[in-house]
Every structure is written in C-alpha cells, then in structure tokens.
Amino acid sequence: MTPVIRLNDVSLGWRDKPVLQHVSGQFNPGTLTAILGANGAGKSTLVKGIIHFLKPTAGSIDIDPAFRKELTLLPQLSDLDRSFPITTYELVAMGAWRRIGPWRQYGKAERARINHALEQVGLQAVADQLIGNLSGGQLQRALFARLMVRDAKVLLLDEPFAAVDEDTCEDLMRIILGWHAEGRTIIAVLHDVDRVKRCFPETLLLARQVVAWGKTAEILTEENLHKARRLSLGGF
Ligand SMILES: Nc1ncnc2c1ncn2[C@@H]1O[C@H](COP(=O)(O)OP(=O)(O)OP(=O)(O)O)[C@@H](O)[C@H]1O
C-alpha cells in the first residue's frame, strides 16, 4: 500500500534546537492515528514538519502526490487570533475557499454545505456572532465545521480536545470517527491515554524520538508509556 505520508529518518528542530531525531514510519490511507507523548515530546513539531511549515534538518518527509492538496490542519486553539473580526458563519465558510476562492460569492450548494456543517456541530444559533464571543468549545466546534466544509481526505488535528468541555470532546470524537468511517486519513495529537486506547486504532508514541508506532492495543503497554515518560521527563 502506498502511504499517504512517509517519514524517512526525519530530524526536526527549531533554529539550532534539535527536537525530534530519526523518525521513520508511515501513515497509510484510511488510518486513524494518535500522536501521543508528554509535553515537549515533539508532537506539534512533527505536525509542522508534515505540513511543510518546518523543514527537516535531516531525512525527508514524502507526501503521496495524490494527497498533497488534501492535507488540512486543525491548528491548536491557542494559535488562533480570536480578535479577528469575523463571524462563526464566515469562519466556517472559509472551508470552501479552496473550491471557490476567498472573494467569490457562495452559491446555493456551498451555502447549504456551510449551514449543514453548522447544524452538525450545533452552532446555528451563534452563526452571526463574532468568533471572539465564542467559548473554547464553541470555537473548536466551528473549526470542525470548517473542516467539514473543506472536505479534505487527510486531516491533521493538533490537540483537538485541548481547552474543550467534556460534552464537546464527545461530540468531536464522534465526528472524527465518522470521518474515519468515510475512509479519510486522520492524525491527531493527543494527551489522553485512555481516549487513545478507546478510540484510536493506531498510535505513534513520541518522546523526541519514536518510542513505538503501530496498533494501539499492541504498543500502548505500561513499559512503552513508562519509557516515553522517562525519555521526556514528564507526564502526559
Ligand atoms: N515555534 C517554536 N519556536 C521555538 N521552539 C519551539 C517552537 N515550537 C516548539 N518549540 C520547542 O520544541 C520543543 C517541542 O515542542 P512541541 O510543541 O513540538 O511539543 P509537544 O509534544 O507538542 O508538546 P505539548 O504537548 O506541550 O504541546 C519544545 O521544547 C518547544 O519549546
């Protein structure tokens, strides 16, 4: 099977600070993978390497050309400028830009798609509110709705459950599982070992290097988790 993303002995870092060393492995089409590790393990750094925001200091990251335009990132909520003066509807509508461009009118089909996505995440009532007025959970729902409108085949979710209430976590997890059932390839950065065990068939356990990568049931052993914590000198 041709992988969607292949990591070939990749090292990544920030300026002269090495973060990840010798990461090799692949994400296959249709897989749902959690990237798990302690604070500072290099999870977000790896995501930034995959989206080509960061260039590897060694090794290479190959994206299957068939999926290159399909790679979409859900950024960390903390990376977003919430003072940006747009409404929930406008934020969600940005998901259609790749199809229609930022300046063209949204046709009937796109408007229906945007409204359907707002409905799916339960945000119709706040569609006209500025995003600065949304709670953390509502904003994350809006970003998920934007991903629905975007309709990409490969999704990179950086901490989708951070700063989000438990009800929202459950709703968002259902959406992720729905995307997985549709055959999309999903990679999510997570901290919660129990959620990974319950919901993610594959796991990449990181601690500035690969501790283990494979079927969650096989690799999330106490021994591997202990090793990941010891190498990172921290908890999840
Ligand atoms: N933009 C940046 N500039 C400089 N250093 C950075 C930057 N982003 C991350 N780092 C550093 O890279 C290291 C790994 O950070 P990274 O965010 O990848 O870890 P993480 O596993 O995602 O951690 P967390 O769970 O805390 O988000 C940390 O030491 C961090 O300080």
PDB file of C-alpha atoms in Angstrom, residues 18-199:
ATOM      1  CA  PRO A  18      17.011  19.758  17.895  1.00  0.00           C
ATOM      2  CA  VAL A  19      13.605  18.371  18.909  1.00  0.00           C
ATOM      3  CA  LEU A  20      12.950  15.125  17.062  1.00  0.00           C
ATOM      4  CA  GLN A  21      15.563  12.606  15.955  1.00  0.00           C
ATOM      5  CA  HIS A  22      15.475   9.769  13.417  1.00  0.00           C
ATOM      6  CA  VAL A  23      11.726   9.386  12.984  1.00  0.00           C
ATOM      7  CA  SER A  24      10.826   6.758  10.393  1.00  0.00           C
ATOM      8  CA  GLY A  25       7.459   5.272   9.560  1.00  0.00           C
ATOM      9  CA  GLN A  26       4.327   5.801   7.529  1.00  0.00           C
ATOM     10  CA  PHE A  27       0.694   6.833   7.742  1.00  0.00           C
ATOM     11  CA  ASN A  28      -1.393   4.634   5.455  1.00  0.00           C
ATOM     12  CA  PRO A  29      -4.592   5.708   3.669  1.00  0.00           C
ATOM     13  CA  GLY A  30      -7.701   5.496   5.808  1.00  0.00           C
ATOM     14  CA  THR A  31      -5.888   5.113   9.120  1.00  0.00           C
ATOM     15  CA  LEU A  32      -6.804   6.918  12.343  1.00  0.00           C
ATOM     16  CA  THR A  33      -3.610   7.576  14.311  1.00  0.00           C
ATOM     17  CA  ALA A  34      -2.991   9.318  17.613  1.00  0.00           C
ATOM     18  CA  ILE A  35       0.333  11.037  18.178  1.00  0.00           C
ATOM     19  CA  LEU A  36       0.812  10.690  21.902  1.00  0.00           C
ATOM     20  CA  GLY A  37       3.568  11.984  24.158  1.00  0.00           C
ATOM     21  CA  ALA A  38       4.445  14.203  27.093  1.00  0.00           C
ATOM     22  CA  ASN A  39       4.753  18.000  26.950  1.00  0.00           C
ATOM     23  CA  GLY A  40       7.667  18.898  24.747  1.00  0.00           C
ATOM     24  CA  ALA A  41       7.867  15.407  23.177  1.00  0.00           C
ATOM     25  CA  GLY A  42       7.807  16.966  19.707  1.00  0.00           C
ATOM     26  CA  LYS A  43       4.231  16.153  18.665  1.00  0.00           C
ATOM     27  CA  SER A  44       3.359  19.592  17.289  1.00  0.00           C
ATOM     28  CA  THR A  45       6.834  19.916  15.817  1.00  0.00           C
ATOM     29  CA  LEU A  46       6.195  16.742  13.813  1.00  0.00           C
ATOM     30  CA  VAL A  47       2.828  18.072  12.621  1.00  0.00           C
ATOM     31  CA  LYS A  48       4.542  21.280  11.480  1.00  0.00           C
ATOM     32  CA  GLY A  49       7.097  19.182   9.594  1.00  0.00           C
ATOM     33  CA  ILE A  50       4.350  17.220   7.846  1.00  0.00           C
ATOM     34  CA  ILE A  51       2.607  20.400   6.662  1.00  0.00           C
ATOM     35  CA  HIS A  52       5.985  21.751   5.468  1.00  0.00           C
ATOM     36  CA  PHE A  53       5.949  24.651   7.907  1.00  0.00           C
ATOM     37  CA  LEU A  54       9.271  23.300   9.210  1.00  0.00           C
ATOM     38  CA  LYS A  55      11.980  21.774   7.022  1.00  0.00           C
ATOM     39  CA  PRO A  56      13.667  18.625   8.338  1.00  0.00           C
ATOM     40  CA  THR A  57      17.257  19.141   9.489  1.00  0.00           C
ATOM     41  CA  ALA A  58      17.889  15.590   8.258  1.00  0.00           C
ATOM     42  CA  GLY A  59      15.891  12.947   6.405  1.00  0.00           C
ATOM     43  CA  SER A  60      12.779  13.625   4.357  1.00  0.00           C
ATOM     44  CA  ILE A  61       9.001  13.663   4.512  1.00  0.00           C
ATOM     45  CA  ASP A  62       7.209  12.313   1.446  1.00  0.00           C
ATOM     46  CA  ILE A  63       3.557  13.059   0.784  1.00  0.00           C
ATOM     47  CA  ASP A  64       1.826  10.949  -1.873  1.00  0.00           C
ATOM     48  CA  PRO A  65       1.168  13.462  -4.734  1.00  0.00           C
ATOM     49  CA  ALA A  66      -2.430  12.241  -4.910  1.00  0.00           C
ATOM     50  CA  PHE A  67      -2.965  13.577  -1.378  1.00  0.00           C
ATOM     51  CA  ARG A  68      -0.846  16.737  -1.455  1.00  0.00           C
ATOM     52  CA  LYS A  69      -3.810  19.067  -1.889  1.00  0.00           C
ATOM     53  CA  GLU A  70      -5.827  17.039   0.570  1.00  0.00           C
ATOM     54  CA  LEU A  71      -3.717  17.767   3.645  1.00  0.00           C
ATOM     55  CA  THR A  72      -5.578  20.038   6.069  1.00  0.00           C
ATOM     56  CA  LEU A  73      -4.584  21.201   9.529  1.00  0.00           C
ATOM     57  CA  LEU A  74      -6.731  21.890  12.559  1.00  0.00           C
ATOM     58  CA  PRO A  75      -4.415  24.290  14.418  1.00  0.00           C
ATOM     59  CA  GLN A  76      -4.158  24.446  18.188  1.00  0.00           C
ATOM     60  CA  LEU A  77      -6.825  26.777  19.579  1.00  0.00           C
ATOM     61  CA  SER A  78      -4.064  28.748  21.287  1.00  0.00           C
ATOM     62  CA  ASP A  79      -2.506  29.513  17.873  1.00  0.00           C
ATOM     63  CA  LEU A  80      -5.648  31.361  16.736  1.00  0.00           C
ATOM     64  CA  ASP A  81      -6.204  35.096  16.847  1.00  0.00           C
ATOM     65  CA  ARG A  82      -9.694  35.282  18.309  1.00  0.00           C
ATOM     66  CA  SER A  83      -9.846  39.047  17.984  1.00  0.00           C
ATOM     67  CA  PHE A  84     -10.074  38.672  14.191  1.00  0.00           C
ATOM     68  CA  PRO A  85     -13.431  40.315  13.331  1.00  0.00           C
ATOM     69  CA  ILE A  86     -15.291  37.524  11.565  1.00  0.00           C
ATOM     70  CA  THR A  87     -18.481  35.696  12.443  1.00  0.00           C
ATOM     71  CA  THR A  88     -18.850  31.981  13.123  1.00  0.00           C
ATOM     72  CA  TYR A  89     -20.538  31.605   9.712  1.00  0.00           C
ATOM     73  CA  GLU A  90     -17.658  33.364   7.946  1.00  0.00           C
ATOM     74  CA  LEU A  91     -15.092  31.190   9.748  1.00  0.00           C
ATOM     75  CA  VAL A  92     -16.882  28.016   8.702  1.00  0.00           C
ATOM     76  CA  ALA A  93     -17.352  29.342   5.145  1.00  0.00           C
ATOM     77  CA  MET A  94     -13.567  29.676   4.794  1.00  0.00           C
ATOM     78  CA  GLY A  95     -13.560  25.888   4.392  1.00  0.00           C
ATOM     79  CA  ALA A  96     -14.929  26.435   0.866  1.00  0.00           C
ATOM     80  CA  TRP A  97     -12.125  28.754  -0.268  1.00  0.00           C
ATOM     81  CA  ARG A  98     -10.152  26.032  -1.986  1.00  0.00           C
ATOM     82  CA  ARG A  99     -13.150  25.377  -4.229  1.00  0.00           C
ATOM     83  CA  ILE A 100     -14.411  28.905  -4.853  1.00  0.00           C
ATOM     84  CA  GLY A 101     -11.613  31.289  -3.770  1.00  0.00           C
ATOM     85  CA  PRO A 102     -11.864  33.903  -0.991  1.00  0.00           C
ATOM     86  CA  TRP A 103     -13.644  36.641  -2.935  1.00  0.00           C
ATOM     87  CA  ARG A 104     -16.335  34.895  -4.975  1.00  0.00           C
ATOM     88  CA  GLN A 105     -19.975  34.652  -3.923  1.00  0.00           C
ATOM     89  CA  TYR A 106     -21.001  31.402  -2.270  1.00  0.00           C
ATOM     90  CA  GLY A 107     -23.513  29.587  -4.462  1.00  0.00           C
ATOM     91  CA  LYS A 108     -26.565  27.758  -3.194  1.00  0.00           C
ATOM     92  CA  ALA A 109     -24.751  24.422  -2.839  1.00  0.00           C
ATOM     93  CA  GLU A 110     -21.905  25.939  -0.793  1.00  0.00           C
ATOM     94  CA  ARG A 111     -24.335  27.820   1.457  1.00  0.00           C
ATOM     95  CA  ALA A 112     -26.233  24.576   2.058  1.00  0.00           C
ATOM     96  CA  ARG A 113     -22.968  22.818   2.882  1.00  0.00           C
ATOM     97  CA  ILE A 114     -21.971  25.562   5.356  1.00  0.00           C
ATOM     98  CA  ASN A 115     -25.379  25.547   7.046  1.00  0.00           C
ATOM     99  CA  HIS A 116     -25.343  21.757   7.256  1.00  0.00           C
ATOM    100  CA  ALA A 117     -21.899  21.827   8.906  1.00  0.00           C
ATOM    101  CA  LEU A 118     -23.073  24.469  11.419  1.00  0.00           C
ATOM    102  CA  GLU A 119     -26.059  22.279  12.197  1.00  0.00           C
ATOM    103  CA  GLN A 120     -23.894  19.164  12.617  1.00  0.00           C
ATOM    104  CA  VAL A 121     -21.797  20.878  15.303  1.00  0.00           C
ATOM    105  CA  GLY A 122     -24.802  22.591  16.928  1.00  0.00           C
ATOM    106  CA  LEU A 123     -23.791  26.196  16.213  1.00  0.00           C
ATOM    107  CA  GLN A 124     -26.661  27.573  14.076  1.00  0.00           C
ATOM    108  CA  ALA A 125     -27.753  29.823  16.954  1.00  0.00           C
ATOM    109  CA  VAL A 126     -24.374  31.605  17.082  1.00  0.00           C
ATOM    110  CA  ALA A 127     -23.722  31.718  13.324  1.00  0.00           C
ATOM    111  CA  ASP A 128     -23.860  35.540  13.274  1.00  0.00           C
ATOM    112  CA  GLN A 129     -21.754  36.086  16.398  1.00  0.00           C
ATOM    113  CA  LEU A 130     -18.150  37.227  16.218  1.00  0.00           C
ATOM    114  CA  ILE A 131     -15.718  34.395  16.981  1.00  0.00           C
ATOM    115  CA  GLY A 132     -14.306  36.473  19.852  1.00  0.00           C
ATOM    116  CA  ASN A 133     -17.609  35.871  21.685  1.00  0.00           C
ATOM    117  CA  LEU A 134     -17.471  32.067  21.412  1.00  0.00           C
ATOM    118  CA  SER A 135     -16.372  29.762  24.228  1.00  0.00           C
ATOM    119  CA  GLY A 136     -13.362  27.493  23.654  1.00  0.00           C
ATOM    120  CA  GLY A 137     -15.670  24.545  22.983  1.00  0.00           C
ATOM    121  CA  GLN A 138     -17.816  26.548  20.526  1.00  0.00           C
ATOM    122  CA  LEU A 139     -14.746  27.781  18.677  1.00  0.00           C
ATOM    123  CA  GLN A 140     -13.420  24.241  18.335  1.00  0.00           C
ATOM    124  CA  ARG A 141     -16.845  23.132  17.036  1.00  0.00           C
ATOM    125  CA  ALA A 142     -16.678  25.954  14.476  1.00  0.00           C
ATOM    126  CA  LEU A 143     -13.221  24.815  13.358  1.00  0.00           C
ATOM    127  CA  PHE A 144     -14.533  21.267  12.958  1.00  0.00           C
ATOM    128  CA  ALA A 145     -17.415  22.635  10.877  1.00  0.00           C
ATOM    129  CA  ARG A 146     -14.850  24.442   8.712  1.00  0.00           C
ATOM    130  CA  LEU A 147     -13.080  21.091   8.203  1.00  0.00           C
ATOM    131  CA  MET A 148     -16.404  19.522   7.190  1.00  0.00           C
ATOM    132  CA  VAL A 149     -16.893  22.218   4.558  1.00  0.00           C
ATOM    133  CA  ARG A 150     -13.277  21.806   3.433  1.00  0.00           C
ATOM    134  CA  ASP A 151     -13.987  18.085   2.854  1.00  0.00           C
ATOM    135  CA  ALA A 152     -10.291  17.079   2.797  1.00  0.00           C
ATOM    136  CA  LYS A 153      -9.132  13.471   2.670  1.00  0.00           C
ATOM    137  CA  VAL A 154      -6.205  13.895   5.081  1.00  0.00           C
ATOM    138  CA  LEU A 155      -6.725  15.659   8.401  1.00  0.00           C
ATOM    139  CA  LEU A 156      -4.068  16.694  10.888  1.00  0.00           C
ATOM    140  CA  LEU A 157      -5.664  17.644  14.202  1.00  0.00           C
ATOM    141  CA  ASP A 158      -3.338  19.373  16.666  1.00  0.00           C
ATOM    142  CA  GLU A 159      -4.772  18.857  20.155  1.00  0.00           C
ATOM    143  CA  PRO A 160      -8.437  18.823  19.111  1.00  0.00           C
ATOM    144  CA  PHE A 161      -9.619  18.325  22.700  1.00  0.00           C
ATOM    145  CA  ALA A 162      -7.461  20.889  24.500  1.00  0.00           C
ATOM    146  CA  ALA A 163      -9.402  23.604  26.375  1.00  0.00           C
ATOM    147  CA  VAL A 164     -12.698  21.977  25.409  1.00  0.00           C
ATOM    148  CA  ASP A 165     -15.508  20.774  27.722  1.00  0.00           C
ATOM    149  CA  GLU A 166     -16.298  17.063  28.052  1.00  0.00           C
ATOM    150  CA  ASP A 167     -19.595  17.189  26.066  1.00  0.00           C
ATOM    151  CA  THR A 168     -17.813  18.885  23.186  1.00  0.00           C
ATOM    152  CA  CYS A 169     -14.997  16.297  23.356  1.00  0.00           C
ATOM    153  CA  GLU A 170     -17.533  13.502  22.959  1.00  0.00           C
ATOM    154  CA  ASP A 171     -19.292  15.263  20.049  1.00  0.00           C
ATOM    155  CA  LEU A 172     -15.990  15.988  18.293  1.00  0.00           C
ATOM    156  CA  MET A 173     -14.807  12.417  18.813  1.00  0.00           C
ATOM    157  CA  ARG A 174     -17.994  11.192  17.115  1.00  0.00           C
ATOM    158  CA  ILE A 175     -17.243  13.476  14.165  1.00  0.00           C
ATOM    159  CA  ILE A 176     -13.667  12.138  13.939  1.00  0.00           C
ATOM    160  CA  LEU A 177     -14.929   8.544  13.995  1.00  0.00           C
ATOM    161  CA  GLY A 178     -17.416   9.453  11.253  1.00  0.00           C
ATOM    162  CA  TRP A 179     -14.580  10.848   9.093  1.00  0.00           C
ATOM    163  CA  HIS A 180     -12.614   7.658   9.726  1.00  0.00           C
ATOM    164  CA  ALA A 181     -15.612   5.551   8.652  1.00  0.00           C
ATOM    165  CA  GLU A 182     -15.706   7.584   5.409  1.00  0.00           C
ATOM    166  CA  GLY A 183     -12.141   6.467   4.666  1.00  0.00           C
ATOM    167  CA  ARG A 184     -10.285   9.700   5.445  1.00  0.00           C
ATOM    168  CA  THR A 185      -6.774   9.559   6.879  1.00  0.00           C
ATOM    169  CA  ILE A 186      -6.633  11.214  10.285  1.00  0.00           C
ATOM    170  CA  ILE A 187      -3.696  12.072  12.518  1.00  0.00           C
ATOM    171  CA  ALA A 188      -4.464  13.658  15.888  1.00  0.00           C
ATOM    172  CA  VAL A 189      -2.120  14.983  18.559  1.00  0.00           C
ATOM    173  CA  LEU A 190      -3.442  13.909  21.953  1.00  0.00           C
ATOM    174  CA  HIS A 191      -2.502  13.731  25.633  1.00  0.00           C
ATOM    175  CA  ASP A 192      -5.247  11.475  26.946  1.00  0.00           C
ATOM    176  CA  VAL A 193      -4.018   7.855  27.038  1.00  0.00           C
ATOM    177  CA  ASP A 194      -7.463   6.466  27.906  1.00  0.00           C
ATOM    178  CA  ARG A 195      -9.136   8.196  24.968  1.00  0.00           C
ATOM    179  CA  VAL A 196      -6.427   6.929  22.628  1.00  0.00           C
ATOM    180  CA  LYS A 197      -6.941   3.382  23.905  1.00  0.00           C
ATOM    181  CA  ARG A 198     -10.725   3.689  23.427  1.00  0.00           C
ATOM    182  CA  CYS A 199     -10.916   5.429  20.072  1.00  0.00           C
TER     183      CYS A 199
END
